[in-house]
Coordinates of C-alpha atoms in Angstrom, one line a residue:
M202 CA -34.5 3.6 -52.9
T203 CA -36.9 5.9 -54.8
E204 CA -34.6 8.1 -56.9
L205 CA -36.9 10.8 -58.4
T206 CA -35.1 10.9 -61.7
D207 CA -35.3 7.2 -62.1
L208 CA -39.1 7.4 -62.0
L209 CA -39.1 9.9 -64.9
P210 CA -39.4 8.4 -68.4
T211 CA -36.1 7.6 -70.2
T212 CA -35.6 8.9 -73.7
A213 CA -36.6 5.6 -75.1
E214 CA -39.7 5.5 -72.9
L215 CA -40.6 9.0 -74.0
V216 CA -40.4 7.9 -77.7
R217 CA -42.8 5.1 -77.0
L218 CA -45.1 7.2 -74.9
R219 CA -45.4 9.7 -77.8
A220 CA -46.0 7.0 -80.3
V221 CA -48.8 5.5 -78.3
A222 CA -50.4 8.8 -77.5
A223 CA -50.3 9.8 -81.2
G224 CA -51.9 6.5 -82.2
H225 CA -48.9 5.0 -84.0
E226 CA -48.4 2.2 -81.5
T227 CA -50.6 0.0 -79.4
P228 CA -50.8 0.6 -75.6
D229 CA -49.5 -2.0 -73.2
L230 CA -52.6 -1.5 -71.0
I231 CA -55.9 0.4 -71.2
V232 CA -57.9 1.2 -68.1
R233 CA -61.2 1.4 -69.9
G234 CA -64.6 3.0 -69.2
G235 CA -64.0 4.7 -65.9
L236 CA -64.7 8.2 -64.7
V237 CA -61.1 9.6 -64.4
Q238 CA -60.1 12.3 -62.0
S239 CA -59.0 15.2 -64.2
P240 CA -55.4 16.3 -63.6
G241 CA -56.1 20.0 -64.0
T242 CA -59.8 20.6 -63.4
E243 CA -62.1 19.4 -60.7
E244 CA -64.0 17.1 -63.0
W245 CA -64.7 13.4 -63.5
L246 CA -63.8 12.7 -67.1
E247 CA -65.2 10.0 -69.3
R248 CA -61.8 8.8 -70.3
D249 CA -59.7 5.7 -70.9
V250 CA -56.2 5.7 -69.5
L251 CA -53.6 4.5 -72.0
I252 CA -50.4 3.1 -70.4
A253 CA -47.1 2.3 -72.1
G254 CA -44.6 0.6 -69.9
R255 CA -44.4 2.4 -66.5
H256 CA -46.1 5.6 -67.6
I257 CA -49.3 7.1 -68.8
A258 CA -49.3 7.9 -72.5
T259 CA -52.5 9.9 -72.6
L260 CA -56.2 10.0 -71.6
T261 CA -58.7 9.5 -74.5
P262 CA -62.5 9.5 -74.8
W263 CA -64.0 6.1 -74.0
N264 CA -63.2 3.5 -76.7
H265 CA -61.2 5.9 -78.8
V266 CA -58.5 3.2 -79.0
A267 CA -59.8 -0.2 -79.9
D268 CA -57.0 -2.5 -78.8
A269 CA -54.2 -2.9 -76.3
A270 CA -52.0 -5.8 -75.1
A271 CA -54.2 -5.9 -71.9
E272 CA -57.2 -4.2 -70.5
V273 CA -58.7 -3.4 -67.1
D274 CA -62.4 -2.8 -66.9
A275 CA -63.2 0.4 -64.9
R276 CA -66.8 0.7 -66.0
G277 CA -69.0 1.9 -63.2
S278 CA -66.0 3.0 -61.1
H279 CA -63.8 6.1 -60.7
V280 CA -60.1 6.1 -61.5
V281 CA -57.8 8.2 -59.3
P282 CA -54.1 8.5 -58.6
G283 CA -52.4 6.5 -55.9
F284 CA -52.6 8.2 -52.5
I285 CA -49.6 10.2 -51.1
D286 CA -48.8 10.2 -47.3
A287 CA -47.2 13.6 -46.9
H288 CA -45.5 12.8 -43.6
L289 CA -44.8 9.4 -42.1
H290 CA -42.4 7.9 -39.7
I291 CA -42.2 4.3 -40.9
E292 CA -40.7 3.2 -37.7
Y293 CA -43.9 3.9 -35.8
T294 CA -45.9 1.6 -38.1
N295 CA -43.8 -1.1 -36.3
L296 CA -43.2 -2.5 -39.8
T297 CA -40.3 -2.7 -42.1
P298 CA -40.8 -0.7 -45.4
G299 CA -41.6 -3.9 -47.3
E300 CA -44.3 -5.0 -44.8
L301 CA -45.7 -1.5 -44.9
G302 CA -45.8 -1.8 -48.7
R303 CA -47.6 -5.1 -48.5
L304 CA -50.2 -3.6 -46.2
S305 CA -50.7 -0.1 -47.6
V306 CA -50.4 -0.4 -51.3
A307 CA -53.4 -2.6 -51.5
R308 CA -55.4 0.2 -49.7
G309 CA -54.3 2.7 -52.3
T310 CA -51.4 4.5 -50.6
T311 CA -48.5 4.1 -53.1
T312 CA -46.2 7.0 -52.1
V313 CA -44.9 8.0 -48.6
L314 CA -42.7 10.9 -47.6
T315 CA -40.9 9.7 -44.6
D316 CA -38.7 11.3 -41.9
P317 CA -36.6 8.4 -40.6
N318 CA -35.6 10.1 -37.3
G319 CA -36.0 6.9 -35.2
A320 CA -33.7 5.0 -37.6
A321 CA -31.2 7.9 -37.6
N322 CA -31.0 7.8 -33.8
V323 CA -30.4 4.0 -33.6
W324 CA -28.2 3.4 -36.7
G325 CA -27.1 6.8 -38.0
A326 CA -27.1 7.6 -41.7
R327 CA -27.1 4.0 -42.9
G328 CA -30.3 3.5 -40.9
M329 CA -31.9 6.4 -42.7
D330 CA -31.0 4.7 -46.0
F331 CA -32.5 1.4 -44.7
L332 CA -35.9 3.1 -44.1
L333 CA -35.9 4.4 -47.7
Q334 CA -35.5 1.1 -49.5
T335 CA -38.0 -1.6 -50.5
R336 CA -38.5 -3.9 -53.4
T337 CA -42.2 -3.7 -53.0
P338 CA -44.1 -1.2 -55.2
L339 CA -44.2 1.5 -52.6
H340 CA -42.5 4.8 -53.4
V341 CA -40.5 6.1 -50.4
F342 CA -39.2 9.7 -50.5
Q343 CA -37.0 11.2 -47.8
Q344 CA -37.7 14.0 -45.4
V345 CA -34.2 14.5 -44.0
S346 CA -34.1 14.1 -40.2
P347 CA -32.6 17.5 -39.2
S348 CA -30.6 16.7 -36.0
T349 CA -29.4 13.5 -34.5
P350 CA -29.4 13.7 -31.5
G351 CA -32.0 16.3 -31.2
S352 CA -29.9 18.2 -28.7
A353 CA -26.5 17.2 -27.4
E354 CA -27.2 19.2 -24.3
L355 CA -30.5 17.7 -23.4
E356 CA -29.9 14.0 -24.2
L357 CA -27.2 11.5 -24.6
G358 CA -29.1 9.8 -27.4
G359 CA -27.7 7.1 -29.6
A360 CA -26.1 7.7 -33.0
V361 CA -24.6 11.0 -33.9
I362 CA -25.0 12.3 -37.5
P363 CA -22.7 15.2 -38.5
E364 CA -24.4 18.4 -39.6
A365 CA -22.5 18.2 -42.9
T366 CA -24.2 14.8 -43.6
V367 CA -27.6 16.3 -43.0
R368 CA -27.0 19.2 -45.3
A369 CA -25.6 17.0 -48.0
R370 CA -28.7 14.7 -47.9
L371 CA -30.9 17.7 -48.7
H372 CA -29.4 17.6 -52.2
D373 CA -30.1 13.8 -52.7
D374 CA -32.4 12.8 -55.5
V375 CA -34.6 10.9 -53.0
T376 CA -35.2 14.0 -50.8
V377 CA -38.3 16.1 -50.9
T378 CA -38.1 18.1 -47.6
L379 CA -36.1 18.8 -44.6
G380 CA -37.8 16.8 -41.8
E381 CA -39.5 18.2 -38.8
S382 CA -37.4 20.2 -36.4
N383 CA -37.6 21.6 -32.8
P384 CA -39.8 24.7 -33.1
F385 CA -38.1 26.3 -30.0
D386 CA -34.6 26.0 -31.5
Y387 CA -33.5 29.5 -32.7
G388 CA -29.8 28.6 -33.0
E389 CA -27.4 29.5 -35.8
V390 CA -26.9 25.8 -36.8
S391 CA -30.6 25.1 -37.3
T392 CA -31.1 28.4 -39.1
G393 CA -28.3 27.5 -41.5
R394 CA -29.9 24.2 -42.1
F395 CA -33.1 25.9 -43.1
R396 CA -31.2 28.1 -45.5
E397 CA -29.5 24.9 -47.0
A398 CA -33.0 23.4 -47.6
L399 CA -34.2 26.5 -49.3
T400 CA -31.2 26.7 -51.6
A401 CA -31.6 23.0 -52.4
G402 CA -35.2 23.6 -53.5
R403 CA -36.7 21.6 -50.8
R404 CA -39.8 22.2 -48.7
I405 CA -39.3 22.3 -44.9
T406 CA -41.6 20.1 -42.9
G407 CA -43.0 21.8 -39.9
H408 CA -43.8 20.7 -36.3
T409 CA -45.6 23.7 -34.9
A410 CA -46.6 22.1 -31.6
A411 CA -49.7 24.3 -31.0
Q412 CA -47.8 27.5 -31.3
T413 CA -49.5 30.8 -32.1
H414 CA -48.7 34.5 -32.7
E415 CA -45.0 35.4 -32.2
S416 CA -43.9 31.9 -31.4
L417 CA -45.5 30.5 -34.6
W418 CA -44.4 33.5 -36.7
G419 CA -40.8 33.0 -35.6
Y420 CA -40.9 29.4 -36.7
L421 CA -42.5 29.9 -40.1
A422 CA -40.1 32.8 -40.8
A423 CA -37.3 30.2 -41.1
G424 CA -39.0 29.0 -44.3
V425 CA -41.0 26.2 -42.6
S426 CA -43.7 25.5 -45.1
D427 CA -46.1 22.9 -43.8
D428 CA -47.6 21.6 -40.5
H429 CA -49.1 18.3 -39.4
N430 CA -49.9 19.5 -35.8
A431 CA -52.8 21.8 -36.6
A432 CA -55.7 20.4 -34.6
T433 CA -58.3 23.2 -34.7
V434 CA -59.8 25.2 -37.4
D435 CA -58.3 28.4 -36.0
E436 CA -54.8 26.8 -36.1
V437 CA -55.4 25.7 -39.7
L438 CA -56.5 29.2 -40.8
E439 CA -53.7 31.0 -39.0
R440 CA -51.1 28.8 -40.7
T441 CA -52.7 28.7 -44.2
R442 CA -53.0 32.5 -44.1
L443 CA -49.3 32.6 -43.7
G444 CA -48.8 30.3 -46.7
A445 CA -48.4 26.9 -45.1
M446 CA -49.7 23.6 -46.3
I447 CA -51.6 21.7 -43.7
T448 CA -50.9 17.9 -43.7
I449 CA -53.9 16.7 -41.7
M450 CA -52.7 14.1 -39.3
G451 CA -54.7 10.9 -38.8
S452 CA -52.4 8.9 -36.5
S453 CA -52.6 6.5 -33.6
L454 CA -51.9 9.6 -31.3
T455 CA -54.9 11.6 -32.5
D456 CA -57.1 11.9 -35.5
N457 CA -57.4 15.5 -36.6
T458 CA -59.8 14.7 -39.4
V459 CA -62.5 14.8 -36.8
P460 CA -62.1 18.3 -35.4
L461 CA -61.0 19.8 -38.7
F462 CA -63.8 18.5 -40.9
A463 CA -66.6 18.9 -38.3
D464 CA -67.2 22.5 -39.4
L465 CA -66.8 22.6 -43.2
D466 CA -67.9 26.2 -43.6
A467 CA -65.2 27.4 -41.2
I468 CA -62.4 25.4 -42.8
A469 CA -63.5 25.8 -46.4
P470 CA -61.1 28.8 -47.1
A471 CA -58.2 26.4 -46.5
F472 CA -59.5 23.5 -48.6
R473 CA -56.9 23.9 -51.4
S474 CA -54.1 24.0 -48.8
L475 CA -54.9 20.6 -47.2
C476 CA -53.4 17.2 -47.7
F477 CA -53.1 14.1 -45.5
C478 CA -50.5 12.3 -43.4
A479 CA -50.5 9.4 -41.0
D480 CA -47.4 10.7 -39.1
D481 CA -47.2 8.0 -36.4
K482 CA -49.7 5.2 -37.0
H483 CA -49.1 1.7 -35.9
V484 CA -49.8 -1.5 -37.8
H485 CA -53.0 -2.4 -35.9
D486 CA -54.6 1.0 -36.8
L487 CA -53.4 0.7 -40.3
T488 CA -55.0 -2.7 -40.6
T489 CA -58.3 -1.8 -39.0
Q490 CA -58.7 1.9 -40.0
G491 CA -56.6 2.2 -43.2
H492 CA -53.9 4.5 -44.3
I493 CA -54.6 7.6 -46.4
D494 CA -57.9 5.9 -47.5
H495 CA -59.0 6.6 -43.9
H496 CA -58.5 10.3 -44.3
V497 CA -60.5 10.4 -47.6
R498 CA -63.3 8.4 -46.0
Q499 CA -63.4 10.7 -43.1
A500 CA -63.5 13.8 -45.3
I501 CA -66.3 12.5 -47.4
R502 CA -68.2 11.3 -44.3
F503 CA -68.1 14.9 -42.9
G504 CA -69.4 16.3 -46.2
V505 CA -66.3 17.2 -48.3
E506 CA -67.1 16.9 -52.0
P507 CA -65.5 13.6 -53.1
Q508 CA -63.5 15.2 -56.0
L509 CA -61.8 17.5 -53.5
A510 CA -61.3 14.9 -50.9
Y511 CA -59.4 12.7 -53.4
R512 CA -57.4 15.7 -54.6
M513 CA -56.3 16.3 -51.0
A514 CA -54.9 12.8 -51.0
T515 CA -53.2 13.0 -54.5
T516 CA -52.8 16.2 -56.6
Q517 CA -52.5 18.8 -53.8
P518 CA -49.6 17.1 -52.0
A519 CA -47.9 16.3 -55.4
H520 CA -48.0 19.9 -56.4
Y521 CA -46.9 21.2 -53.1
Y522 CA -44.0 18.8 -52.6
R523 CA -42.9 19.3 -56.3
L524 CA -43.6 15.6 -57.2
D525 CA -46.3 16.4 -59.7
Q526 CA -44.1 15.6 -62.7
V527 CA -44.0 12.0 -61.4
V528 CA -46.9 11.1 -59.2
G529 CA -50.2 12.4 -57.9
L530 CA -52.1 13.0 -61.1
L531 CA -53.3 11.0 -64.1
A532 CA -51.6 12.8 -67.0
P533 CA -49.3 12.1 -69.9
S534 CA -45.7 11.0 -69.0
R535 CA -46.5 10.5 -65.3
L536 CA -46.1 7.2 -63.6
A537 CA -49.0 4.9 -64.1
D538 CA -49.9 4.8 -60.4
L539 CA -53.6 4.6 -60.1
Q540 CA -56.5 2.9 -58.4
I541 CA -60.0 1.9 -59.4
I542 CA -62.6 2.9 -56.8
P543 CA -66.1 1.3 -57.1
D544 CA -67.6 3.5 -54.4
L545 CA -66.1 6.9 -53.8
A546 CA -67.3 7.1 -50.2
E547 CA -66.0 3.6 -49.3
V548 CA -62.5 4.3 -50.7
R549 CA -61.7 0.6 -51.2
P550 CA -59.9 0.1 -54.5
S551 CA -60.8 -3.0 -56.5
T552 CA -57.5 -2.7 -58.5
V553 CA -54.3 -0.9 -57.7
I554 CA -51.7 -0.3 -60.5
V555 CA -48.2 1.0 -59.8
A556 CA -45.8 1.9 -62.6
G557 CA -48.0 0.2 -65.1
E558 CA -48.3 -3.1 -63.2
I559 CA -51.4 -4.5 -61.4
V560 CA -50.1 -5.0 -57.9
A561 CA -53.3 -5.4 -55.8
R562 CA -56.9 -6.5 -56.1
D563 CA -59.8 -6.2 -53.7
G564 CA -57.6 -5.1 -50.7
A565 CA -55.0 -7.9 -51.2
S566 CA -51.5 -7.4 -52.5
L567 CA -50.4 -9.5 -55.5
F568 CA -46.8 -9.3 -54.5
E569 CA -44.6 -10.6 -51.7
N570 CA -42.2 -8.7 -49.5
T571 CA -38.8 -10.1 -50.4
D572 CA -36.8 -7.3 -48.7
E573 CA -33.7 -8.6 -46.9
I574 CA -33.1 -7.5 -43.3
P575 CA -29.4 -6.8 -42.7
A576 CA -27.9 -8.4 -39.6
W577 CA -26.7 -5.1 -38.3
T578 CA -30.3 -3.9 -37.8
T579 CA -30.9 -6.2 -34.8
D580 CA -29.3 -6.5 -31.4
T581 CA -29.6 -2.8 -30.7
V582 CA -30.8 -2.8 -27.0
H583 CA -27.8 -2.5 -24.7
L584 CA -28.4 -2.6 -21.0
P585 CA -26.3 -3.5 -18.0
E586 CA -26.3 -7.2 -17.2
T587 CA -28.1 -6.4 -14.0
L588 CA -30.2 -3.3 -13.6
P589 CA -29.6 -1.3 -10.4
A590 CA -32.2 -1.9 -7.7
D591 CA -32.6 1.8 -7.2
L592 CA -32.9 2.6 -10.9
F593 CA -36.2 4.5 -10.4
T594 CA -35.6 5.9 -6.9
V595 CA -36.3 9.6 -6.4
A596 CA -35.0 10.5 -3.0
A597 CA -37.2 12.7 -0.9
P598 CA -36.0 15.4 1.6
A599 CA -35.2 13.9 5.0
G600 CA -38.2 13.4 7.2
A601 CA -40.8 14.3 4.5
A602 CA -44.1 12.3 4.5
T603 CA -45.2 13.9 1.2
V604 CA -43.6 16.0 -1.6
S605 CA -44.7 18.2 -4.3
V606 CA -43.5 17.4 -7.9
R607 CA -43.7 18.8 -11.3
A608 CA -45.8 16.4 -13.3
M609 CA -47.4 16.3 -16.8
E610 CA -50.9 15.4 -17.8
M611 CA -51.6 13.9 -21.2
Y612 CA -54.2 15.6 -23.5
N613 CA -55.1 15.8 -27.2
G614 CA -52.9 12.8 -28.0
Y615 CA -49.3 13.6 -27.2
F616 CA -49.5 17.0 -25.7
K617 CA -48.6 17.4 -22.0
R618 CA -49.9 20.0 -19.6
A619 CA -47.7 20.7 -16.6
F620 CA -49.3 20.5 -13.1
T621 CA -48.2 20.1 -9.5
A622 CA -48.9 16.8 -7.7
T623 CA -48.5 15.9 -4.1
L624 CA -47.1 12.4 -3.7
P625 CA -46.4 10.0 -0.8
V626 CA -42.9 9.2 0.5
V627 CA -42.2 5.6 1.2
D628 CA -38.9 4.6 2.9
G629 CA -37.4 7.9 2.0
A630 CA -38.3 7.7 -1.7
V631 CA -41.1 9.5 -3.7
S632 CA -43.8 7.0 -4.7
A633 CA -46.3 7.0 -7.5
D634 CA -50.0 7.4 -6.6
P635 CA -52.1 5.1 -8.8
T636 CA -55.2 6.1 -6.9
D637 CA -54.9 9.6 -8.3
D638 CA -53.5 8.4 -11.6
V639 CA -50.1 9.9 -11.0
L640 CA -47.6 7.3 -12.2
K641 CA -43.8 7.3 -12.3
I642 CA -42.3 7.6 -15.8
A643 CA -38.7 7.1 -16.7
V644 CA -36.5 7.3 -19.8
V645 CA -33.6 4.8 -19.7
D646 CA -30.6 4.8 -22.0
R647 CA -30.5 1.6 -24.2
H648 CA -27.8 2.6 -26.6
H649 CA -24.6 2.7 -24.4
G650 CA -25.2 0.0 -21.8
E651 CA -25.3 2.6 -19.0
A652 CA -28.9 2.7 -18.0
L653 CA -28.6 6.4 -17.5
T654 CA -32.1 7.3 -16.3
G655 CA -34.3 10.5 -16.2
I656 CA -37.4 10.3 -14.0
G657 CA -40.7 12.2 -13.9
F658 CA -44.4 11.8 -13.1
V659 CA -47.4 11.6 -15.5
R660 CA -51.2 11.5 -15.4
G661 CA -53.4 9.9 -18.1
F662 CA -52.2 6.3 -18.3
G663 CA -54.6 5.2 -15.6
L664 CA -52.7 2.0 -14.6
R665 CA -54.0 0.7 -11.2
R666 CA -51.0 -1.7 -11.1
G667 CA -48.2 -2.9 -13.2
A668 CA -46.1 -1.1 -15.9
I669 CA -45.6 -0.8 -19.6
A670 CA -42.4 -0.2 -21.4
I671 CA -41.1 0.5 -24.9
T672 CA -37.8 0.9 -26.8
M673 CA -39.2 3.8 -28.8
N674 CA -38.9 7.0 -26.8
C675 CA -39.2 9.8 -29.4
P676 CA -36.9 10.7 -31.0
N677 CA -33.9 9.1 -29.5
M678 CA -35.4 5.6 -29.3
N679 CA -34.4 5.0 -25.7
I680 CA -36.6 3.0 -23.3
S681 CA -39.6 4.7 -21.9
V682 CA -41.4 3.1 -19.0
V683 CA -44.4 4.1 -17.0
G684 CA -45.8 2.3 -14.0
A685 CA -47.4 2.1 -10.6
S686 CA -44.5 0.4 -8.9
D687 CA -40.7 0.6 -9.3
A688 CA -40.4 -3.2 -9.2
D689 CA -42.7 -3.7 -12.2
M690 CA -41.0 -0.9 -14.0
R691 CA -37.7 -2.6 -13.5
L692 CA -39.1 -6.0 -14.7
A693 CA -40.5 -4.3 -17.8
V694 CA -37.1 -2.8 -18.7
A695 CA -35.3 -6.0 -18.1
E696 CA -37.8 -7.9 -20.3
L697 CA -37.2 -5.4 -23.2
G698 CA -33.5 -6.2 -22.9
R699 CA -34.2 -9.9 -23.2
M700 CA -36.6 -9.4 -26.1
G701 CA -34.1 -7.2 -28.0
G702 CA -36.7 -4.4 -28.1
G703 CA -40.4 -3.8 -28.6
F704 CA -43.3 -3.3 -26.2
V705 CA -44.1 -5.0 -23.0
T706 CA -46.9 -5.0 -20.3
V707 CA -46.2 -6.4 -16.9
A708 CA -48.0 -6.6 -13.5
D709 CA -47.2 -8.1 -10.1
G710 CA -43.9 -9.6 -11.2
E711 CA -45.4 -11.3 -14.3
V712 CA -45.0 -10.4 -18.0
L713 CA -48.5 -10.2 -19.5
A714 CA -47.9 -9.1 -23.1
R715 CA -45.0 -8.8 -25.5
V716 CA -44.7 -7.2 -28.9
P717 CA -41.3 -8.1 -30.2
L718 CA -39.7 -5.5 -32.4
P719 CA -36.2 -6.8 -33.0
V720 CA -35.4 -4.6 -36.0
G721 CA -33.8 -1.6 -34.3
G722 CA -36.2 -2.1 -31.3
M723 CA -38.8 -0.4 -33.5
M724 CA -40.0 -2.8 -36.2
S725 CA -40.8 -6.4 -36.9
A726 CA -39.9 -8.2 -40.0
A727 CA -42.7 -10.7 -39.4
P728 CA -45.8 -10.6 -41.6
Y729 CA -47.8 -7.5 -40.7
E730 CA -50.8 -9.6 -39.7
E731 CA -48.7 -11.2 -36.8
T732 CA -47.4 -7.8 -35.6
A733 CA -50.9 -6.3 -35.6
A734 CA -52.3 -9.3 -33.6
A735 CA -49.6 -9.0 -31.0
L736 CA -50.2 -5.2 -30.7
A737 CA -53.9 -5.7 -30.3
H738 CA -53.3 -8.2 -27.5
G739 CA -50.9 -5.8 -25.8
H740 CA -53.4 -3.0 -26.0
A741 CA -56.2 -5.2 -24.5
T742 CA -53.9 -6.5 -21.7
T743 CA -52.9 -2.9 -20.8
A744 CA -56.6 -1.9 -20.8
E745 CA -57.3 -4.6 -18.2
L746 CA -54.8 -2.9 -15.9
G747 CA -56.9 0.3 -16.0
C748 CA -55.3 2.2 -19.0
P749 CA -58.0 4.2 -20.9
I750 CA -55.7 5.1 -23.8
P751 CA -56.5 3.0 -26.9
S752 CA -52.9 2.9 -28.1
P753 CA -50.8 3.3 -24.9
Y754 CA -47.5 2.2 -26.3
I755 CA -47.3 4.8 -29.0
I756 CA -48.5 7.5 -26.6
L757 CA -45.8 6.5 -24.2
S758 CA -43.3 7.1 -27.1
F759 CA -44.1 10.8 -26.9
V760 CA -44.3 11.7 -23.3
G761 CA -40.6 12.4 -23.3
L762 CA -40.6 14.5 -26.4
Y763 CA -39.2 17.9 -25.3
A764 CA -40.2 19.6 -28.6
V765 CA -43.9 19.4 -27.5
P766 CA -45.2 21.6 -24.5
D767 CA -45.2 21.8 -21.6
L768 CA -42.6 19.3 -20.4
G769 CA -40.4 16.6 -21.8
L770 CA -38.1 13.9 -20.4
T771 CA -34.8 12.4 -21.5
E772 CA -32.4 10.0 -19.9
R773 CA -30.7 13.2 -18.5
G774 CA -33.8 14.6 -16.8
L775 CA -37.0 16.7 -16.9
I776 CA -37.1 19.5 -19.4
D777 CA -39.2 22.7 -19.8
A778 CA -40.2 22.6 -23.5
Y779 CA -40.5 26.4 -23.8
T780 CA -37.1 27.2 -22.4
Q781 CA -35.4 24.1 -23.5
Q782 CA -33.8 23.9 -20.0
F783 CA -33.7 21.2 -17.4
V784 CA -36.0 21.6 -14.4
D785 CA -36.2 19.8 -11.1
V786 CA -38.9 17.2 -10.6
L787 CA -39.2 18.1 -6.9
L788 CA -40.7 21.4 -5.9
P789 CA -39.1 23.6 -4.7
G790 CA -35.6 22.6 -5.5
P791 CA -32.5 23.0 -7.7
V792 CA -32.4 22.2 -11.3
D793 CA -30.8 18.7 -11.0
A794 CA -32.2 16.9 -8.0
C795 CA -33.0 13.7 -9.9
G796 CA -29.6 12.1 -9.3
Y797 CA -27.8 13.4 -12.3
T798 CA -25.7 16.5 -12.6
H799 CA -26.4 17.9 -16.0
D800 CA -23.1 19.6 -16.6
E801 CA -21.0 16.5 -16.1
D802 CA -19.8 14.3 -19.0
P803 CA -21.8 11.1 -18.8
Q804 CA -19.2 9.4 -20.9

């Protein structure tokens, strides 16, 4: 676990740093002859970096110090700090922290700020701790997941974390922010949590969900101080003018680097209030696109001056999240976390150094992932021995040939636009209509063995036949399944139970693709190369069934998210995101016509 104070120099280390900087002792390592990113000015400096142990002693003019125990040649290259991911859910990489470290450190991302809300929902507080620990040279800081479950009224969920535990974790040395919260929750408990974060000196991570005007103002007034949802220049400017930091998301859901950097003149006033995050980016995209290096490449490709693009990935998040005494800039007494970049536009480090040790060269890690996976992290998918035959049945009014339903249409990644669909009735039950791309979607409890199920309808997945299912419904990590037929949906859910969690694609009674994720039903402990290959196969197989979404499994994770407009779905039913109330899937009708009475105790 990355305890912040443990990364600061000890008294003995400070004594040695001062001796090296003053020329009284020989450095352990010199990074020689590079153009170094200035810690305090927007310049490239002709400097050598003198390192003593884990930390930087000082920066000197080229060749000012003749000897060191070891040297790294940076001539013809630029020297920059390790990149910082300002908001990441490690679970959605589908990798354990150690495998993420083995993948991302070699690409220059050496620090991540992570909100382990998936782990919290599956395992509780010990799961949050598990996501913060790795022996690899990846610094992992905590964004405390604010509420588990997100709402006791709207979902059954999995683990329950007491409010007192959440508030206490805000004072932990590993914590940098309160994690993202429901922007439509104005309750006294959540407001008190914001107050606790402020008094603990923590930033508050925002999830503004395309809000504007009064709705946005009311959210930011709680002390929320950043946003990774801003997807347009207008949204960026509205938020930065209110003092927020924008953590530009480049995820597997949507890549906001494209719309935000397409008009540099328009977004230029916000440049010094921008940093980068991957948020929810799976292993295949991390492998093919990159991590924060992808953001920097995109910014430069669109015309952002390289010095500034690199600062957005390093110094600006370090200052904002109050980590700048430790990481994010090349300066005396800071950790010697740096990378040597031969080509600023390519953003492919030839050498990565973390805490004074060379850990990667030419895109390959020089370390192994030796993290142990506790036995309690597996066997977390609990379903009935036999799934009910009518698990996904939505009964139609007697005698109806068609019905009107509330449905949701996917757009801009994980946002959902409500619309009304007319669907056929077959044998008294509402059926999906694949010809019009209106599929049935369900969220199924996988924590309590009850198969409690909420059902809705969605457009955007394009399946002509078959179904896909996952054990990663956000944030409660239940099963989410979408399909053209009830039979294939049932098969997909049953297969997830047999696998112990992951992703699956089925059609016509046959399992076509599997991505096993046995660690909490969210992650694989296998080498990241294997998980990326399985995911690529799953995506290709799903595309053959008609799905146009490049990353369908991760998009399916967010259809149910009721903190994102217009609609959401939990195992208890369909939810209006704005009112945070249940609504009926059938139109017209009472609130709870989906087979579950929402005021009864499911336990």
